Coordinates of C-alpha atoms in Angstrom, one line a residue:
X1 CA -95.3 -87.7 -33.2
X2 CA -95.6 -91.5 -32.9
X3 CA -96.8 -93.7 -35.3
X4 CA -93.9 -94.2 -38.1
X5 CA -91.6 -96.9 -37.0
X6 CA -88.5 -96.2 -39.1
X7 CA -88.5 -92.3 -38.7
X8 CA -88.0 -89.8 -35.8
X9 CA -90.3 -87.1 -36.2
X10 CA -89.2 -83.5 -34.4
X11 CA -88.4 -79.6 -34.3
X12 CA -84.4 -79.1 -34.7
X13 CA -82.7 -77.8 -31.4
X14 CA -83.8 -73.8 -31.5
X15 CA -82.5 -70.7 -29.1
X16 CA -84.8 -67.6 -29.3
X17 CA -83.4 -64.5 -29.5
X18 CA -86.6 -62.6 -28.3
X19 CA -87.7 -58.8 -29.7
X20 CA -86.5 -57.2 -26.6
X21 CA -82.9 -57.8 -28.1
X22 CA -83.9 -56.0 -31.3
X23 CA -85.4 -52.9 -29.3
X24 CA -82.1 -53.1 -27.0
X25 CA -80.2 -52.8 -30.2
X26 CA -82.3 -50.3 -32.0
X27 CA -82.9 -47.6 -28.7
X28 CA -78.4 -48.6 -28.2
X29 CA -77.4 -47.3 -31.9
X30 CA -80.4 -44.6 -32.1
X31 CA -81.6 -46.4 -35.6
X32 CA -85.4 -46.2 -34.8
X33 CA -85.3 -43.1 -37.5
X34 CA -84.3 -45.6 -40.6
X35 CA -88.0 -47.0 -40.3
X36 CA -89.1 -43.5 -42.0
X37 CA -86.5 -43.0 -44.2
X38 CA -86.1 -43.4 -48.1
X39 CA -82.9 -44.6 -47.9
X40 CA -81.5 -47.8 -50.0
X41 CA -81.0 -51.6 -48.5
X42 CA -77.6 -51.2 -48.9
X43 CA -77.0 -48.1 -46.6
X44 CA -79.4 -49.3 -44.1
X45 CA -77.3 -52.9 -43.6
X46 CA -74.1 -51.0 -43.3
X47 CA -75.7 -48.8 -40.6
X48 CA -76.6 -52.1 -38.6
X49 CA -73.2 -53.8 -39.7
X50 CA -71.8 -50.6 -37.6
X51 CA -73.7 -50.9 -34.9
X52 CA -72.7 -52.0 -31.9
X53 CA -74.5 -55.0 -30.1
X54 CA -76.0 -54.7 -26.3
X55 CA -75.1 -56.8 -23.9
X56 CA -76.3 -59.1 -22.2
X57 CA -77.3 -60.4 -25.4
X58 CA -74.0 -60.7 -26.7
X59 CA -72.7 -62.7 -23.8
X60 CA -75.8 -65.1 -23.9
X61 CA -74.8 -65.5 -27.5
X62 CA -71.2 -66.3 -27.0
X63 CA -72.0 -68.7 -24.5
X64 CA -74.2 -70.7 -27.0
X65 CA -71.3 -70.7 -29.4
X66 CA -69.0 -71.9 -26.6
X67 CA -71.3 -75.4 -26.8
X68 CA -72.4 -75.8 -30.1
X69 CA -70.3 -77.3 -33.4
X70 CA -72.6 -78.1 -35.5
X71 CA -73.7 -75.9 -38.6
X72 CA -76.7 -73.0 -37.5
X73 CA -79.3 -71.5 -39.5
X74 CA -80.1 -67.8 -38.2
X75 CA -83.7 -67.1 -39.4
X76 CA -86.0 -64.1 -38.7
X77 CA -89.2 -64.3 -36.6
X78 CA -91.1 -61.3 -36.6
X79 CA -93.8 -59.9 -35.0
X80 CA -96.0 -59.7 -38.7
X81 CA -94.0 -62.4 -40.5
X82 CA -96.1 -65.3 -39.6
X83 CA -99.3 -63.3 -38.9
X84 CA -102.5 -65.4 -40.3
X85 CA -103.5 -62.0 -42.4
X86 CA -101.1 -59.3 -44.2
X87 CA -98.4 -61.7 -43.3
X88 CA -94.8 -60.4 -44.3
X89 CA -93.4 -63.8 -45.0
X90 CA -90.9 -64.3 -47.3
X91 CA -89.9 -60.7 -46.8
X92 CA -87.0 -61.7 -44.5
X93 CA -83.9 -63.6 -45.5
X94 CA -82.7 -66.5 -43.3
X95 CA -78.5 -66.9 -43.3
X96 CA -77.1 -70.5 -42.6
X97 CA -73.4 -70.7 -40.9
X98 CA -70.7 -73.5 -41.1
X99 CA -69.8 -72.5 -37.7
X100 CA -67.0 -74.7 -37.9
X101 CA -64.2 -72.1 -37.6
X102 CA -61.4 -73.0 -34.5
X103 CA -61.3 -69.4 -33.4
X104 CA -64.7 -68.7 -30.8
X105 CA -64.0 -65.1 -31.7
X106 CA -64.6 -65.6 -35.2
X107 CA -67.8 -67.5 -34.8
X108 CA -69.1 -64.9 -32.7
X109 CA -68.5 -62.4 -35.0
X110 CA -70.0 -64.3 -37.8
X111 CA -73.1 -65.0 -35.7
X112 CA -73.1 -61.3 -34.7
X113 CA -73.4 -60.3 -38.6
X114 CA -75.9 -62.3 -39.4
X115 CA -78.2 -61.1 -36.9
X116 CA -77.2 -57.8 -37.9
X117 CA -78.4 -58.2 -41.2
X118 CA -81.9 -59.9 -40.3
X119 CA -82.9 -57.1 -38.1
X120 CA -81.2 -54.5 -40.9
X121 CA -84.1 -56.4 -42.9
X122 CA -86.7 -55.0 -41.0
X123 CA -86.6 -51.8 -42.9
X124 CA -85.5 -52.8 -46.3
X125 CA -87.5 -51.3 -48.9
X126 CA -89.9 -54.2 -49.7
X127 CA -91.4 -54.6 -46.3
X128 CA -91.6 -50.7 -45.8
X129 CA -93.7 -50.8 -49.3
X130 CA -95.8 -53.6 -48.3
X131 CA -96.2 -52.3 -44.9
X132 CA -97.8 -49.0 -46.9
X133 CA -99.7 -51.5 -49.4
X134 CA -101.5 -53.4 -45.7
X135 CA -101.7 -50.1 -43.9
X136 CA -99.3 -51.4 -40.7
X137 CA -96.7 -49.0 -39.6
X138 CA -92.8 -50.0 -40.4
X139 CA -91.8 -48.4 -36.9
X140 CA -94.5 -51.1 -34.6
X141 CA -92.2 -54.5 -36.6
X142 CA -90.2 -56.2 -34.2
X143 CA -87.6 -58.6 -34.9
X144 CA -86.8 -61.9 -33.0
X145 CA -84.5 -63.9 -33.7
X146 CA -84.5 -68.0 -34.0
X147 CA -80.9 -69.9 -34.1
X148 CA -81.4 -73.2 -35.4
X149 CA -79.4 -76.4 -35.8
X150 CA -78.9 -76.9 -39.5
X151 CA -80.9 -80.0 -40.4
X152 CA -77.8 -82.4 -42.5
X153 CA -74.9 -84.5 -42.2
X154 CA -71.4 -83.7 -43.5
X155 CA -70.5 -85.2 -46.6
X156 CA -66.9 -84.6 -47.3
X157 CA -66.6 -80.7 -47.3
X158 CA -70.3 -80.5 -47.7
X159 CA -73.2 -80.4 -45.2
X160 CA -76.6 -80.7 -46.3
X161 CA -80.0 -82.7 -45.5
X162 CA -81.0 -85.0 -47.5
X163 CA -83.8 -83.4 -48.8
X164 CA -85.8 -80.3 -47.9
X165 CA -89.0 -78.7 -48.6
X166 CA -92.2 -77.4 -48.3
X167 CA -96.1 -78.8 -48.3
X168 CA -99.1 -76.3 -48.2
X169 CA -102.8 -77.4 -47.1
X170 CA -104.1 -75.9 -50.7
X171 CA -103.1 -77.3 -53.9
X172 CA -104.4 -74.2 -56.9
X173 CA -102.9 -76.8 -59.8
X174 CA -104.7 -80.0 -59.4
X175 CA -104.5 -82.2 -62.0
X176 CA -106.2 -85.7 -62.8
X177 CA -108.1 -86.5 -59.9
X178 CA -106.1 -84.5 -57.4
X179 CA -108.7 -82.3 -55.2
X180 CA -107.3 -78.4 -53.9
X181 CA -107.7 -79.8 -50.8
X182 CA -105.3 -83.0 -51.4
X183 CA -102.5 -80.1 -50.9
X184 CA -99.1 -79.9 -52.7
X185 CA -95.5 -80.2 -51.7
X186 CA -92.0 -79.2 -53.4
X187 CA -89.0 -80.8 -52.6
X188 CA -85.3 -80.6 -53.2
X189 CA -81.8 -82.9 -52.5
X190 CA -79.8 -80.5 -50.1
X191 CA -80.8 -77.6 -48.7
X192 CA -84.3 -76.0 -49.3
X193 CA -82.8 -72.7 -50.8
X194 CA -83.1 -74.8 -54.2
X195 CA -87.4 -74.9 -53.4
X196 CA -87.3 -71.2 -52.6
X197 CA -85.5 -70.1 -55.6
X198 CA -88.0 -72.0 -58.0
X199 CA -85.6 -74.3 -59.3
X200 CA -85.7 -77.5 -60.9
X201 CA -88.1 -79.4 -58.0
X202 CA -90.8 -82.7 -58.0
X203 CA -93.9 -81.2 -57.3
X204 CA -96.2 -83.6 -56.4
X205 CA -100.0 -83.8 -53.7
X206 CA -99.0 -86.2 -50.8
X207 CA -102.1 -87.8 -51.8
X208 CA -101.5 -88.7 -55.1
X209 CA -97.6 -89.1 -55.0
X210 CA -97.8 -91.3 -58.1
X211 CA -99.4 -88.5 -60.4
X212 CA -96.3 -86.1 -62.0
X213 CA -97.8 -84.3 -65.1
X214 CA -94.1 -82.5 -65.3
X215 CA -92.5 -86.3 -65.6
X216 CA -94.5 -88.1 -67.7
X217 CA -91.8 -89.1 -70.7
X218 CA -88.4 -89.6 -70.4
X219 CA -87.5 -86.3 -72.0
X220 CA -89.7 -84.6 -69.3
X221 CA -87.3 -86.5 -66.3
X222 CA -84.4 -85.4 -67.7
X223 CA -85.3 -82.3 -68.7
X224 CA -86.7 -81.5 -65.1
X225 CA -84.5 -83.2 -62.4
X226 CA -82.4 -81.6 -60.0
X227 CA -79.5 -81.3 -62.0
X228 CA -77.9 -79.3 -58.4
X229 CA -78.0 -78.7 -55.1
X230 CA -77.1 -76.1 -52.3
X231 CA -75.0 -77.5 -49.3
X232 CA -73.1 -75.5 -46.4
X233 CA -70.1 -75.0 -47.2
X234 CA -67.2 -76.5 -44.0
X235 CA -64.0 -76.0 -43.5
X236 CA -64.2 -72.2 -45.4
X237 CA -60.0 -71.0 -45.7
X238 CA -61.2 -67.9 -45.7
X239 CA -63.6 -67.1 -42.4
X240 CA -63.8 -63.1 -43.2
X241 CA -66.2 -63.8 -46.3
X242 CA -69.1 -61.5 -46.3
X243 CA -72.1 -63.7 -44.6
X244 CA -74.6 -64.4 -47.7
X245 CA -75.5 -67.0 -49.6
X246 CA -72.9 -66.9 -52.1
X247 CA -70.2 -66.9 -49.5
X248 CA -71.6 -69.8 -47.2
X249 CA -73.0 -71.9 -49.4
X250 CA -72.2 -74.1 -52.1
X251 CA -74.1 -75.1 -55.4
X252 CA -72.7 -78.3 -56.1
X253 CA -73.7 -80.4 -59.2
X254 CA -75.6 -83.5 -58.7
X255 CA -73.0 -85.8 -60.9
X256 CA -69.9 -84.5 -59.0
X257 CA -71.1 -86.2 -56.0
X258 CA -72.5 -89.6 -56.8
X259 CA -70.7 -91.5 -54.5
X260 CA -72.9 -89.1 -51.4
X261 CA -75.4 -91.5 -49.9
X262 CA -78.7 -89.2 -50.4
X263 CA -77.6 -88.9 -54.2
X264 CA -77.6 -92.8 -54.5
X265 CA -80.5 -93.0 -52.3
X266 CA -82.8 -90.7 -54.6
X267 CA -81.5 -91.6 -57.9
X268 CA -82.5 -93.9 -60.5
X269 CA -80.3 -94.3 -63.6
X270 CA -80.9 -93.5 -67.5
X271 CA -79.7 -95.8 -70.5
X272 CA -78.6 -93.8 -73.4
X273 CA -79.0 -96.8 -75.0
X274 CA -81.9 -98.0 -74.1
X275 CA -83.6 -94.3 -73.5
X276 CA -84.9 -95.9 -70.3
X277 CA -84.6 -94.6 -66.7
X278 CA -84.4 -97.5 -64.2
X279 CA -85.7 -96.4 -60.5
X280 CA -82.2 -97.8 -59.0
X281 CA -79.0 -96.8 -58.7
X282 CA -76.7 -97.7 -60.6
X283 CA -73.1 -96.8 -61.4
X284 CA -73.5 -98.0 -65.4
X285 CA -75.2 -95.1 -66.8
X286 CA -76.5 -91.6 -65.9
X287 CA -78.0 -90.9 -62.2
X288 CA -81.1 -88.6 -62.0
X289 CA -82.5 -87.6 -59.4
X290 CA -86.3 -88.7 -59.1
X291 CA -87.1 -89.2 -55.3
X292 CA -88.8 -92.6 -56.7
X293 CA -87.4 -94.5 -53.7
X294 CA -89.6 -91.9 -51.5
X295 CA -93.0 -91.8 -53.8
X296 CA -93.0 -95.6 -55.8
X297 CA -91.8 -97.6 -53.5
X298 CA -92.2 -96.0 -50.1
X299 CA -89.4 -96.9 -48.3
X300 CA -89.6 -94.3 -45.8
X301 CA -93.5 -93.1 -45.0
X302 CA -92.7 -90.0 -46.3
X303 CA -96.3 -88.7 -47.9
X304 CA -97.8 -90.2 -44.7
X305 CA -96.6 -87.6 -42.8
X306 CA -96.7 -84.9 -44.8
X307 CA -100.6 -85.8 -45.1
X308 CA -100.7 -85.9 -41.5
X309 CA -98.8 -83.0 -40.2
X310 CA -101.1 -80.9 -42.8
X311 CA -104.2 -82.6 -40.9
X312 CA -102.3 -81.6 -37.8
X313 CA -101.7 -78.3 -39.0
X314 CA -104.8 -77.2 -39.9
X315 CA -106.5 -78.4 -36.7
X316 CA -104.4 -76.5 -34.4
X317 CA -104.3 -73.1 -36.2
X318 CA -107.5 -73.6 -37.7
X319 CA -106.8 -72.8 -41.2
X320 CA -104.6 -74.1 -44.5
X321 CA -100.9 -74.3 -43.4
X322 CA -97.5 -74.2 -44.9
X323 CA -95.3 -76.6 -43.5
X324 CA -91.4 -76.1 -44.2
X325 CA -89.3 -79.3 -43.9
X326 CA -85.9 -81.7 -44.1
X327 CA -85.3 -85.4 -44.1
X328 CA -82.2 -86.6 -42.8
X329 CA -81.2 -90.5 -44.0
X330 CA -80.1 -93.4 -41.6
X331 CA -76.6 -94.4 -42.5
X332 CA -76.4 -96.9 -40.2
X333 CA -79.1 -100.1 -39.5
X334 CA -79.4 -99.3 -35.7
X335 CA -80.4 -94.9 -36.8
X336 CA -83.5 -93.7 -37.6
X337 CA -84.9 -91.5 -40.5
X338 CA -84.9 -88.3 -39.0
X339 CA -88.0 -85.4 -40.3
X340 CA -87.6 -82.4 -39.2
X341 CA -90.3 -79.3 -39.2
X342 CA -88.8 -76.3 -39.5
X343 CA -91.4 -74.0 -39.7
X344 CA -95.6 -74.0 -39.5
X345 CA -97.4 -70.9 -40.5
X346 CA -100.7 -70.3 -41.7
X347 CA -101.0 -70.4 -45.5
X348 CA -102.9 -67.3 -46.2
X349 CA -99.3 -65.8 -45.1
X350 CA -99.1 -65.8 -48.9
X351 CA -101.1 -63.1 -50.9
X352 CA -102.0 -65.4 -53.9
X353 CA -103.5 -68.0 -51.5
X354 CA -106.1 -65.4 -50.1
X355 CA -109.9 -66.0 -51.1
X356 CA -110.7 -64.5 -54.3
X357 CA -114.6 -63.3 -55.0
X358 CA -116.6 -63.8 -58.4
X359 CA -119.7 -61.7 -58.3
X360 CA -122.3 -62.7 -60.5
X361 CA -122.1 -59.4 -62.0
X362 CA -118.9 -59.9 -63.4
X363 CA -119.5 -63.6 -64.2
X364 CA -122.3 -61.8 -66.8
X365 CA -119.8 -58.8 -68.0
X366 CA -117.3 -61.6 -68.5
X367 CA -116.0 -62.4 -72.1
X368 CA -114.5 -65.7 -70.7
X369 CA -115.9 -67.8 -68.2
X370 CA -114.4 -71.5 -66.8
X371 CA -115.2 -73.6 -64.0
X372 CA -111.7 -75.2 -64.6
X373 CA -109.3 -72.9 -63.9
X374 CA -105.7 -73.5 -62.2
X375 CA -104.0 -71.1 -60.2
X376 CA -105.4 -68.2 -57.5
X377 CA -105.4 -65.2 -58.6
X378 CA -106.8 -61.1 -59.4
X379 CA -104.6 -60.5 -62.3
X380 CA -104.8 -56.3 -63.8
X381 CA -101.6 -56.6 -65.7
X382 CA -102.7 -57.4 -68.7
X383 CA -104.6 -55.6 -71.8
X384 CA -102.7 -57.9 -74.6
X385 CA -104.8 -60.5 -76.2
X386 CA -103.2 -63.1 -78.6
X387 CA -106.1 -65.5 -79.8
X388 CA -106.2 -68.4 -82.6
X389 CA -108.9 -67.1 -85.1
X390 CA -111.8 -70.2 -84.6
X391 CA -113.5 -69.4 -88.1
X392 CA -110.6 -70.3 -89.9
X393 CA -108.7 -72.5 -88.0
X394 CA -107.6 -75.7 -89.5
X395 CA -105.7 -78.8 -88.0
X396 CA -103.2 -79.2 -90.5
X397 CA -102.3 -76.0 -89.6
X398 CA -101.3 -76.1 -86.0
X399 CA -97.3 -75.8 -87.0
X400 CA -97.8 -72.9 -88.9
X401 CA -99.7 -71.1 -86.4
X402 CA -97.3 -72.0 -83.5
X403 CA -95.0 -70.1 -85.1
X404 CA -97.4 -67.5 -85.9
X405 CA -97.3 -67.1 -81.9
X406 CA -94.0 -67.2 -81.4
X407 CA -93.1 -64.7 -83.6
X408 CA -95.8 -62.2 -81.5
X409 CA -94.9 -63.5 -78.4
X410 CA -91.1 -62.2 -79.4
X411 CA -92.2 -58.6 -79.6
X412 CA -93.9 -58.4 -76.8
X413 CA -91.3 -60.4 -74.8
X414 CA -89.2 -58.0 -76.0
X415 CA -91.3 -55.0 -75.1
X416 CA -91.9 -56.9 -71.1
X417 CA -96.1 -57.0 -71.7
X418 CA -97.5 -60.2 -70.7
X419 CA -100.3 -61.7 -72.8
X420 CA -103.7 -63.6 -72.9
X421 CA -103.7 -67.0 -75.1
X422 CA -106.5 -68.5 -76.5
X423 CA -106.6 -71.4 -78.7
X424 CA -108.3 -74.4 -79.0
X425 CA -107.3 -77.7 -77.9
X426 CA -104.2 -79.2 -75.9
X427 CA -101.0 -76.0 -75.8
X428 CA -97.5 -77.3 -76.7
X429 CA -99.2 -81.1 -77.9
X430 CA -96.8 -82.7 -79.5
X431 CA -99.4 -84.3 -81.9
X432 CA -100.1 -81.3 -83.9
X433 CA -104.0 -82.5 -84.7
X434 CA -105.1 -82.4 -80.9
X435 CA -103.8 -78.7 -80.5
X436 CA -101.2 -76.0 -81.3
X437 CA -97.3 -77.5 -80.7
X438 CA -96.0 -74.2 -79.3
X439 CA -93.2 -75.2 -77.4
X440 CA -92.1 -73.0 -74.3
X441 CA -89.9 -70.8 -76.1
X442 CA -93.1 -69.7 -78.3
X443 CA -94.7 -68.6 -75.4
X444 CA -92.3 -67.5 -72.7
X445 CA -94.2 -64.8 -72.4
X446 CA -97.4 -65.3 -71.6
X447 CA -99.4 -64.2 -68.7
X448 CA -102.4 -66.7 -68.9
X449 CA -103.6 -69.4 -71.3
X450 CA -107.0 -70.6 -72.3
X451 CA -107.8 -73.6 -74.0
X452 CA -111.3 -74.2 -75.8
X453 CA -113.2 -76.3 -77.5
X454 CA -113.5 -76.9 -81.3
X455 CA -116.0 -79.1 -83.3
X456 CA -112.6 -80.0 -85.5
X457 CA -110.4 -81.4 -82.7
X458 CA -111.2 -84.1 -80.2
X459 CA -109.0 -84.0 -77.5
X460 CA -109.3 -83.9 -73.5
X461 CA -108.7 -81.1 -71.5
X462 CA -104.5 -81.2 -70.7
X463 CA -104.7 -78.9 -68.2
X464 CA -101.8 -77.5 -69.0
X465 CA -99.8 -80.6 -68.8
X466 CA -97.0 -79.6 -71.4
X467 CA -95.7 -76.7 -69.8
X468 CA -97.2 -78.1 -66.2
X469 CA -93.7 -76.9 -64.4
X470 CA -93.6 -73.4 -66.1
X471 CA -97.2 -72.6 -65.2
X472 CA -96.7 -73.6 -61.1
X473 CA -93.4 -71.7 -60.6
X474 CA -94.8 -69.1 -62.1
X475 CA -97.8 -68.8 -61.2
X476 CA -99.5 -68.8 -64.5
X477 CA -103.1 -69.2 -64.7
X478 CA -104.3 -71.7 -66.8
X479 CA -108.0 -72.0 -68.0
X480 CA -110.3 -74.8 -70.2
X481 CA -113.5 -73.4 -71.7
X482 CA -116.4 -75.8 -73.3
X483 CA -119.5 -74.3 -73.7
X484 CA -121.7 -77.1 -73.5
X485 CA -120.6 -76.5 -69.7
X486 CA -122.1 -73.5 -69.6
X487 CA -118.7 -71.6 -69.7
X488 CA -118.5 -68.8 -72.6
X489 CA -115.6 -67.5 -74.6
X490 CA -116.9 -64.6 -76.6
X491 CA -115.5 -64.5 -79.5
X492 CA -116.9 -62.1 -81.3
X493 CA -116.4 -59.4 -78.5
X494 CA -112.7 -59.6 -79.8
X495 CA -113.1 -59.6 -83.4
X496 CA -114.6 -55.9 -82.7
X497 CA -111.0 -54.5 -82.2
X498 CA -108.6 -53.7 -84.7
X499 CA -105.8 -56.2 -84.6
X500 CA -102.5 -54.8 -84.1
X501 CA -100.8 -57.7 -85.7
X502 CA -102.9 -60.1 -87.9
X503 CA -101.5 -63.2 -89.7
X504 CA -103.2 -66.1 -91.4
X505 CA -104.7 -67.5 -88.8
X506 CA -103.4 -65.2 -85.3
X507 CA -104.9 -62.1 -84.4
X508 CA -102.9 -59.9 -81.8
X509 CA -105.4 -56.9 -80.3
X510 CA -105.4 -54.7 -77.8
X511 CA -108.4 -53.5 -75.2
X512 CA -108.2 -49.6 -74.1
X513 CA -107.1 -50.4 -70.6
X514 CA -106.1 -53.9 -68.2
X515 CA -108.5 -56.4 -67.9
X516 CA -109.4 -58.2 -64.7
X517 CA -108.7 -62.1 -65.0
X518 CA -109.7 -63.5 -61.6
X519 CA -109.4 -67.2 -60.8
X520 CA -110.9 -68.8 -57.4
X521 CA -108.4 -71.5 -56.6
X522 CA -110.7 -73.3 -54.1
X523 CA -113.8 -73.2 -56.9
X524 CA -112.0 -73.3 -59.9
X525 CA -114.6 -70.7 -61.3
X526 CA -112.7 -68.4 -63.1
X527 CA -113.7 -65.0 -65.6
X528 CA -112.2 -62.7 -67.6
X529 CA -114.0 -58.9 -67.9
X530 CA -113.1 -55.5 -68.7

């Protein structure tokens, strides 16, 4: 892709290990059976570790090894893993290899075990269970296999990119004047393990790079930056390690390594004294990792080609995409930037992004209804309603009735039953007259929030700004109700229950059976019915 002076754009080297080398290896061993079994994850990988490995596939692979030194990243491609409906992505595990070991016969092996365990994968428990859940059958998956140069450079004993991710087409949290459409992208220093762990990440649209809800005091930055990173792990003593994550990898904390280039290149420094963060490096004070180089001051195009591979994306599968990623930095004047795409696969691959339906018979059996709603979702998990009492309610209050929630959110934290909140004005303000200063801890464990409107605060929809990184890595919904909108919240639907636990101002009830909270990420329409 042409068009960005400063950066190479391109797919890392790849070898294919097709599906015919997963039927070779099943029809060799006489496994096919384990795709009907009840057995655990744990007996079916020591099965395959067992197993012996058909040639000519295992000479093709040992040639490869012969020619390559560089770190490899052995991922599963499967038949139904990228599939534009009832996709199994994210039900495969991808294993990432120094490589570096002297002995050839120990690489191979290595290699050998890895794939071993990807096509072991194949009838795990949790595909088997959402094969049943989709109605495929476990014995018609096949497994290929792609071997991929690890995106990086080495950095003492470490070897890592300089930052990885992944962008989607649809963006189910906008905020401010961010559209779904804009799309949304997460990204990590080091290896993108950090992104698919729902660690401490920027999110951020590629269209509005500048708008960071989760960053918007000094407190939040701190708070929220990458604090550490995963990296491969080189020159291993011990090469007869089990092959996972915890063996091959290393989480390595961001302040141990200040002198690495990408860590300097990302950072900008706080002044205790000051309590300012500086976008620039600087060795007199505390490095945090903000990626402002990247999104304030553009120094590599980066949210120009995120924003055009989506556009790319979407026009040749015809649909929202997911885009995995890694940027590799120029360390010398005469290199390039290098972006790498790891992976493209059609969004709906993910079960929350599918399209959700309100009928306008549930919009009138609703006793919620927004048209601003964040988040995607058909939510039947819930039948726990925590709500602010709005006849009563009183400003000066707010403290005291944060930690009237808290104290109910304990129990049922403590008893795993997620909740629905609903309160007026802004969740978690800090000023305590435009809404209730819960802080996250006070409501750890809710399942959904709604804020409303009341004649006795004046304050804009937050959109759930204050807990803005706790309600995107969860996936918590998060709604705003104003009735002179033509949205409802019917109150006194809930004061007909008994309240299981009542306090000045909180009322905690309970409905007979789950209610159906649906939200319509493309819409933003968004009810609540029984």
């Amino acid at each position: 892709m042409e068009g960005f002076s400063n950066v190479e754009i391109s797919v890392p080297q790849t070898l294919v290990l097709t599906s015919d080398g997963f039927d070779a290896f099943i029809e060799l061993n006489d496994l096919g059976d384990l795709a009907k079994e009840e057995i655990s994850d744990e007996a079916i990988t020591k099965q395959f570790l067992e197993a012996r490995f058909p040639e000519p596939f295992r000479s093709d692979i040992q040639a490869f090894l012969k020619v390559t030194c560089y770190p490899l990243a052995v991922r599963s491609s499967s038949m139904l893993e990228d599939a534009q409906f009832k996709s199994y992505a994210g039900l495969y595990h991808t294993y990432i290899l120094a490589n570096d070991h002297p002995d050839d016969r120990c690489r191979l092996n290595q290699m050998l075990t890895a794939i071993k365990k990807v096509y072991a994968s194949t009838y795990f428990r949790a595909p088997k269970a959402f094969s049943k859940r989709v109605g495929n059958r476990v014995e018609s998956e096949k497994m290929a296999i792609i071997i991929q140069r690890a995106v990086g450079s080495r950095y003492g004993d470490y070897f890592y990119p300089a930052l990885s991710g992944v962008v989607q087409s649809l963006n189910y949290y906008p905020f401010s004047r961010m559209k779904t459409e804009d799309g949304i992208a997460s990204i990590a220093l080091g290896l993108g393990k950090a992104v698919m762990e729902g660690e401490n990440t920027l999110r951020f649209s590629p269209k509005h790079p500048e708008i960071l809800p989760q960053r918007s005091t000094v407190e939040d930055i701190l708070k929220g930056s990458q604090k550490k990173f995963y990296a491969i792990t080189m020159n291993d003593p011990d090469p007869q390690k089990e092959i996972n994550d915890s063996n091959t990898l290393s989480r390595v904390a961001v302040h141990s390594v200040t002198d690495h280039y990408p860590v300097r290149f990302f950072s900008s420094t706080y002044s205790p004294s000051e309590h300012r963060i500086r976008d620039f490096y600087s060795k007199n004070g505390h490095q945090v990792i903000t990626f402002a180089s990247l999104l304030k001051y553009n120094t590599i195009p980066f949210t120009e080609i995120l924003n055009t591979l989506l556009t790319l994306g979407r026009e040749k599968l015809g649909c929202a995409v997911e885009i995995e990623f890694a940027l590799n930095l120029a360390t010398k004047p005469e290199e390039k930037n290098r972006f790498h795409v790891l992976q493209i696969r059609p969004m709906s691959a993910r079960e929350e992004t599918l399209k959700v339906k309100i009928t306008e018979k549930e919009v009138g059996s609703a006793f919620c209804v927004s048209n601003r709603g964040l988040g995607n979702t058909v939510n039947r998990e819930m039948c726990d309603i925590i709500y602010v009492r709005p006849e009563n309610f009183d400003p000066a209050k707010t403290t005291q009735i944060a930690r009237e929630i808290g104290e109910i959110n304990s129990e049922l934290t403590r008893l795993n039953r997620k909740y629905l909140l609903i309160g007026p004005g802004r969740w978690g303000s800090s000023d305590h007259w435009l809404g209730i200063p819960v802080t996250w801890e006070d409501i750890c464990g809710v399942g959904s929030i709604v804020e409303t409107v009341h004649n006795r605060i004046n304050a804009e929809p937050s959109q759930g700004s204050h807990f803005f990184h706790n309600l995107t890595t969860l996936g918590i919904n998060y709604l705003n109700v104003d009735p002179t909108r033509g949205e409802k919240l019917d109150y006194s639907w809930l004061a007909t229950f008994t309240s299981r636990t009542e306090s000045e101002y909180v009322s905690h009830i309970q409905t007979e059976t789950v209610f159906t909270l649906k939200v319509d990420g493309r819409t933003g329409r968004a009810v609540i019915f029984v």
